[in-house]
Amino acid sequence: MELDVATYQRVLGDEIRRLRKQRGWTRKDLNERLQSDISLQTLATYELGTRQVSVVRFVEICLALDALPHDLLARVHERVFTHAPVGRIRIDLRKVVRDRAPELLPLRRWAAGKLAGEQAPQGGEVHLDISALERMAELCGMETLDLIARLRRIGGAPVNTA
């Protein structure tokens, strides 16, 4: 198994950001709860995954968020490694098109276009990696984890491409 550092950092940052937003906090709110003095810019780079966070700083952020560091790392590990080294999920486009959740409209339109195209995927299924899922989540106005959970409920299944 190989570690993709950039993906791991990005997913870790996404989890930190998700917890912060779940609490209704701004970065400034979180920063005020930290023991050490770091800039809002530094906190932003942690959340964006463009800067590595030290173990001590990670624990400090988790404590400020009232989250257990090992729980957050377990979620990151699951997102990065559980189903495949590249974190792919299999999506049945036919089921996505049938789903009527309003927030999935951009995804539904994309799926319908893929199915109607000349190069429609065999069996109506595609495999999306984490970067595609992140873009889709952004278009749908959702967190990536929420979109993945929704797609699994709709009928997407994890795939091991190893």
mmCIF file of C-alpha atoms in Angstrom:
data_model
loop_
_atom_site.group_PDB
_atom_site.id
_atom_site.type_symbol
_atom_site.label_atom_id
_atom_site.label_comp_id
_atom_site.label_asym_id
_atom_site.label_seq_id
_atom_site.Cartn_x
_atom_site.Cartn_y
_atom_site.Cartn_z
ATOM 1 C CA MET A 1 0.000 0.000 0.000
ATOM 2 C CA GLU A 2 1.336 3.386 -0.964
ATOM 3 C CA LEU A 3 0.542 6.666 0.793
ATOM 4 C CA ASP A 4 -0.562 9.533 -1.411
ATOM 5 C CA VAL A 5 0.504 12.401 0.864
ATOM 6 C CA ALA A 6 -1.410 15.097 -1.026
ATOM 7 C CA THR A 7 -4.666 13.128 -0.897
ATOM 8 C CA TYR A 8 -4.198 12.299 2.780
ATOM 9 C CA GLN A 9 -3.559 15.945 3.674
ATOM 10 C CA ARG A 10 -6.564 17.080 1.620
ATOM 11 C CA VAL A 11 -8.887 14.540 3.255
ATOM 12 C CA LEU A 12 -7.551 15.381 6.732
ATOM 13 C CA GLY A 13 -8.185 19.069 6.073
ATOM 14 C CA ASP A 14 -11.664 18.285 4.767
ATOM 15 C CA GLU A 15 -12.458 16.415 7.990
ATOM 16 C CA ILE A 16 -11.205 19.290 10.154
ATOM 17 C CA ARG A 17 -13.256 21.775 8.108
ATOM 18 C CA ARG A 18 -16.338 19.523 8.268
ATOM 19 C CA LEU A 19 -16.148 19.348 12.072
ATOM 20 C CA ARG A 20 -15.668 23.103 12.354
ATOM 21 C CA LYS A 21 -18.634 23.829 10.100
ATOM 22 C CA GLN A 22 -20.716 21.200 11.894
ATOM 23 C CA ARG A 23 -20.287 23.301 15.025
ATOM 24 C CA GLY A 24 -21.253 26.462 13.147
ATOM 25 C CA TRP A 25 -17.839 28.002 13.741
ATOM 26 C CA THR A 26 -15.768 30.238 11.526
ATOM 27 C CA ARG A 27 -12.019 29.716 11.328
ATOM 28 C CA LYS A 28 -11.692 32.661 13.678
ATOM 29 C CA ASP A 29 -13.968 30.918 16.210
ATOM 30 C CA LEU A 30 -11.816 27.801 16.066
ATOM 31 C CA ASN A 31 -8.606 29.824 16.243
ATOM 32 C CA GLU A 32 -9.800 31.543 19.432
ATOM 33 C CA ARG A 33 -10.253 28.115 21.057
ATOM 34 C CA LEU A 34 -6.698 26.952 20.279
ATOM 35 C CA GLN A 35 -4.020 27.001 22.973
ATOM 36 C CA SER A 36 -1.282 28.199 20.663
ATOM 37 C CA ASP A 37 -1.306 31.301 18.536
ATOM 38 C CA ILE A 38 -1.522 30.488 14.831
ATOM 39 C CA SER A 39 -2.683 32.666 11.991
ATOM 40 C CA LEU A 40 -6.018 32.212 10.251
ATOM 41 C CA GLN A 41 -3.998 31.684 7.061
ATOM 42 C CA THR A 42 -2.193 28.714 8.633
ATOM 43 C CA LEU A 43 -5.488 27.236 9.814
ATOM 44 C CA ALA A 44 -6.879 27.684 6.301
ATOM 45 C CA THR A 45 -3.906 25.849 4.782
ATOM 46 C CA TYR A 46 -4.491 22.927 7.166
ATOM 47 C CA GLU A 47 -8.141 22.765 6.123
ATOM 48 C CA LEU A 48 -7.255 22.978 2.438
ATOM 49 C CA GLY A 49 -4.614 20.292 2.825
ATOM 50 C CA THR A 50 -1.856 22.470 1.417
ATOM 51 C CA ARG A 51 0.218 22.360 4.602
ATOM 52 C CA GLN A 52 1.088 19.407 6.795
ATOM 53 C CA VAL A 53 -0.155 19.710 10.348
ATOM 54 C CA SER A 54 2.100 18.413 13.137
ATOM 55 C CA VAL A 55 0.771 15.721 15.457
ATOM 56 C CA VAL A 56 0.734 18.125 18.418
ATOM 57 C CA ARG A 57 -1.098 20.833 16.439
ATOM 58 C CA PHE A 58 -3.547 18.213 15.098
ATOM 59 C CA VAL A 59 -4.358 17.077 18.653
ATOM 60 C CA GLU A 60 -4.754 20.709 19.737
ATOM 61 C CA ILE A 61 -7.221 21.339 16.887
ATOM 62 C CA CYS A 62 -9.158 18.175 17.755
ATOM 63 C CA LEU A 63 -9.381 19.174 21.423
ATOM 64 C CA ALA A 64 -10.636 22.632 20.442
ATOM 65 C CA LEU A 65 -13.269 20.929 18.265
ATOM 66 C CA ASP A 66 -14.159 18.581 21.139
ATOM 67 C CA ALA A 67 -13.273 15.636 18.901
ATOM 68 C CA LEU A 68 -11.119 12.612 19.602
ATOM 69 C CA PRO A 69 -8.025 12.661 17.365
ATOM 70 C CA HIS A 70 -8.152 8.910 16.754
ATOM 71 C CA ASP A 71 -11.800 9.136 15.590
ATOM 72 C CA LEU A 72 -10.956 11.845 13.087
ATOM 73 C CA LEU A 73 -7.924 9.891 11.844
ATOM 74 C CA ALA A 74 -10.078 6.764 11.516
ATOM 75 C CA ARG A 75 -12.462 8.672 9.219
ATOM 76 C CA VAL A 76 -9.538 9.959 7.168
ATOM 77 C CA HIS A 77 -8.069 6.461 6.953
ATOM 78 C CA GLU A 78 -11.409 5.035 5.824
ATOM 79 C CA ARG A 79 -11.790 7.664 3.120
ATOM 80 C CA VAL A 80 -8.248 7.226 1.841
ATOM 81 C CA PHE A 81 -7.586 3.488 2.212
ATOM 82 C CA THR A 82 -10.587 1.276 2.944
ATOM 83 C CA HIS A 83 -12.100 0.620 -0.425
ATOM 84 C CA ALA A 84 -9.194 1.106 -2.755
ATOM 85 C CA PRO A 85 -5.822 2.820 -2.749
ATOM 86 C CA VAL A 86 -7.242 5.527 -4.977
ATOM 87 C CA GLY A 87 -10.523 5.817 -3.054
ATOM 88 C CA ARG A 88 -12.930 4.973 -5.864
ATOM 89 C CA ILE A 89 -16.644 4.408 -5.520
ATOM 90 C CA ARG A 90 -18.834 2.642 -8.079
ATOM 91 C CA ILE A 91 -21.931 4.636 -9.055
ATOM 92 C CA ASP A 92 -24.983 3.273 -10.857
ATOM 93 C CA LEU A 93 -25.946 6.237 -13.014
ATOM 94 C CA ARG A 94 -29.457 4.862 -13.594
ATOM 95 C CA LYS A 95 -30.153 5.002 -9.852
ATOM 96 C CA VAL A 96 -28.712 8.515 -9.603
ATOM 97 C CA VAL A 97 -31.032 9.693 -12.401
ATOM 98 C CA ARG A 98 -34.068 8.195 -10.598
ATOM 99 C CA ASP A 99 -33.237 9.877 -7.269
ATOM 100 C CA ARG A 100 -35.257 13.067 -6.789
ATOM 101 C CA ALA A 101 -33.309 14.864 -4.055
ATOM 102 C CA PRO A 102 -33.157 18.527 -5.154
ATOM 103 C CA GLU A 103 -29.571 18.995 -3.970
ATOM 104 C CA LEU A 104 -28.435 16.226 -6.360
ATOM 105 C CA LEU A 105 -29.777 17.991 -9.470
ATOM 106 C CA PRO A 106 -26.284 18.773 -10.892
ATOM 107 C CA LEU A 107 -25.234 15.152 -10.376
ATOM 108 C CA ARG A 108 -28.509 13.881 -11.873
ATOM 109 C CA ARG A 109 -28.000 16.028 -14.998
ATOM 110 C CA TRP A 110 -24.431 14.784 -15.367
ATOM 111 C CA ALA A 111 -25.539 11.152 -14.952
ATOM 112 C CA ALA A 112 -28.339 11.556 -17.514
ATOM 113 C CA GLY A 113 -25.868 13.071 -19.981
ATOM 114 C CA LYS A 114 -23.425 10.194 -19.479
ATOM 115 C CA LEU A 115 -26.190 7.625 -20.049
ATOM 116 C CA ALA A 116 -27.483 9.403 -23.162
ATOM 117 C CA GLY A 117 -24.035 9.841 -24.728
ATOM 118 C CA GLU A 118 -22.532 7.710 -27.471
ATOM 119 C CA GLN A 119 -19.963 6.365 -25.027
ATOM 120 C CA ALA A 120 -22.491 5.398 -22.334
ATOM 121 C CA PRO A 121 -20.811 3.244 -19.665
ATOM 122 C CA GLN A 122 -21.462 -0.475 -19.885
ATOM 123 C CA GLY A 123 -24.104 -1.473 -17.341
ATOM 124 C CA GLY A 124 -24.732 2.198 -16.527
ATOM 125 C CA GLU A 125 -21.957 2.251 -13.926
ATOM 126 C CA VAL A 126 -18.952 4.512 -13.523
ATOM 127 C CA HIS A 127 -16.128 4.658 -10.987
ATOM 128 C CA LEU A 128 -15.447 8.049 -9.411
ATOM 129 C CA ASP A 129 -12.250 8.865 -7.536
ATOM 130 C CA ILE A 130 -11.973 11.254 -4.616
ATOM 131 C CA SER A 131 -11.169 14.310 -6.736
ATOM 132 C CA ALA A 132 -14.255 13.726 -8.928
ATOM 133 C CA LEU A 133 -16.378 13.209 -5.811
ATOM 134 C CA GLU A 134 -15.038 16.432 -4.297
ATOM 135 C CA ARG A 135 -15.947 18.379 -7.452
ATOM 136 C CA MET A 136 -19.417 16.791 -7.582
ATOM 137 C CA ALA A 137 -19.983 17.609 -3.903
ATOM 138 C CA GLU A 138 -19.020 21.223 -4.544
ATOM 139 C CA LEU A 139 -21.452 21.451 -7.479
ATOM 140 C CA CYS A 140 -24.215 19.988 -5.292
ATOM 141 C CA GLY A 141 -23.383 22.332 -2.398
ATOM 142 C CA MET A 142 -22.589 19.397 -0.110
ATOM 143 C CA GLU A 143 -19.659 18.149 1.912
ATOM 144 C CA THR A 144 -17.795 15.323 0.168
ATOM 145 C CA LEU A 145 -18.547 12.851 2.963
ATOM 146 C CA ASP A 146 -22.264 13.635 2.767
ATOM 147 C CA LEU A 147 -22.293 13.073 -0.994
ATOM 148 C CA ILE A 148 -20.459 9.754 -0.636
ATOM 149 C CA ALA A 149 -22.922 8.598 2.027
ATOM 150 C CA ARG A 150 -25.855 9.644 -0.171
ATOM 151 C CA LEU A 151 -24.424 7.836 -3.204
ATOM 152 C CA ARG A 152 -23.945 4.679 -1.160
ATOM 153 C CA ARG A 153 -27.583 4.845 -0.042
ATOM 154 C CA ILE A 154 -28.714 5.386 -3.632
ATOM 155 C CA GLY A 155 -26.847 2.319 -4.730
ATOM 156 C CA GLY A 156 -23.189 3.062 -5.278
ATOM 157 C CA ALA A 157 -20.913 0.373 -3.941
ATOM 158 C CA PRO A 158 -17.282 0.523 -2.897
ATOM 159 C CA VAL A 159 -14.828 -0.966 -5.321
ATOM 160 C CA ASN A 160 -11.397 -2.393 -4.659
ATOM 161 C CA THR A 161 -9.257 -1.558 -7.662
ATOM 162 C CA ALA A 162 -6.085 -3.012 -6.174
#
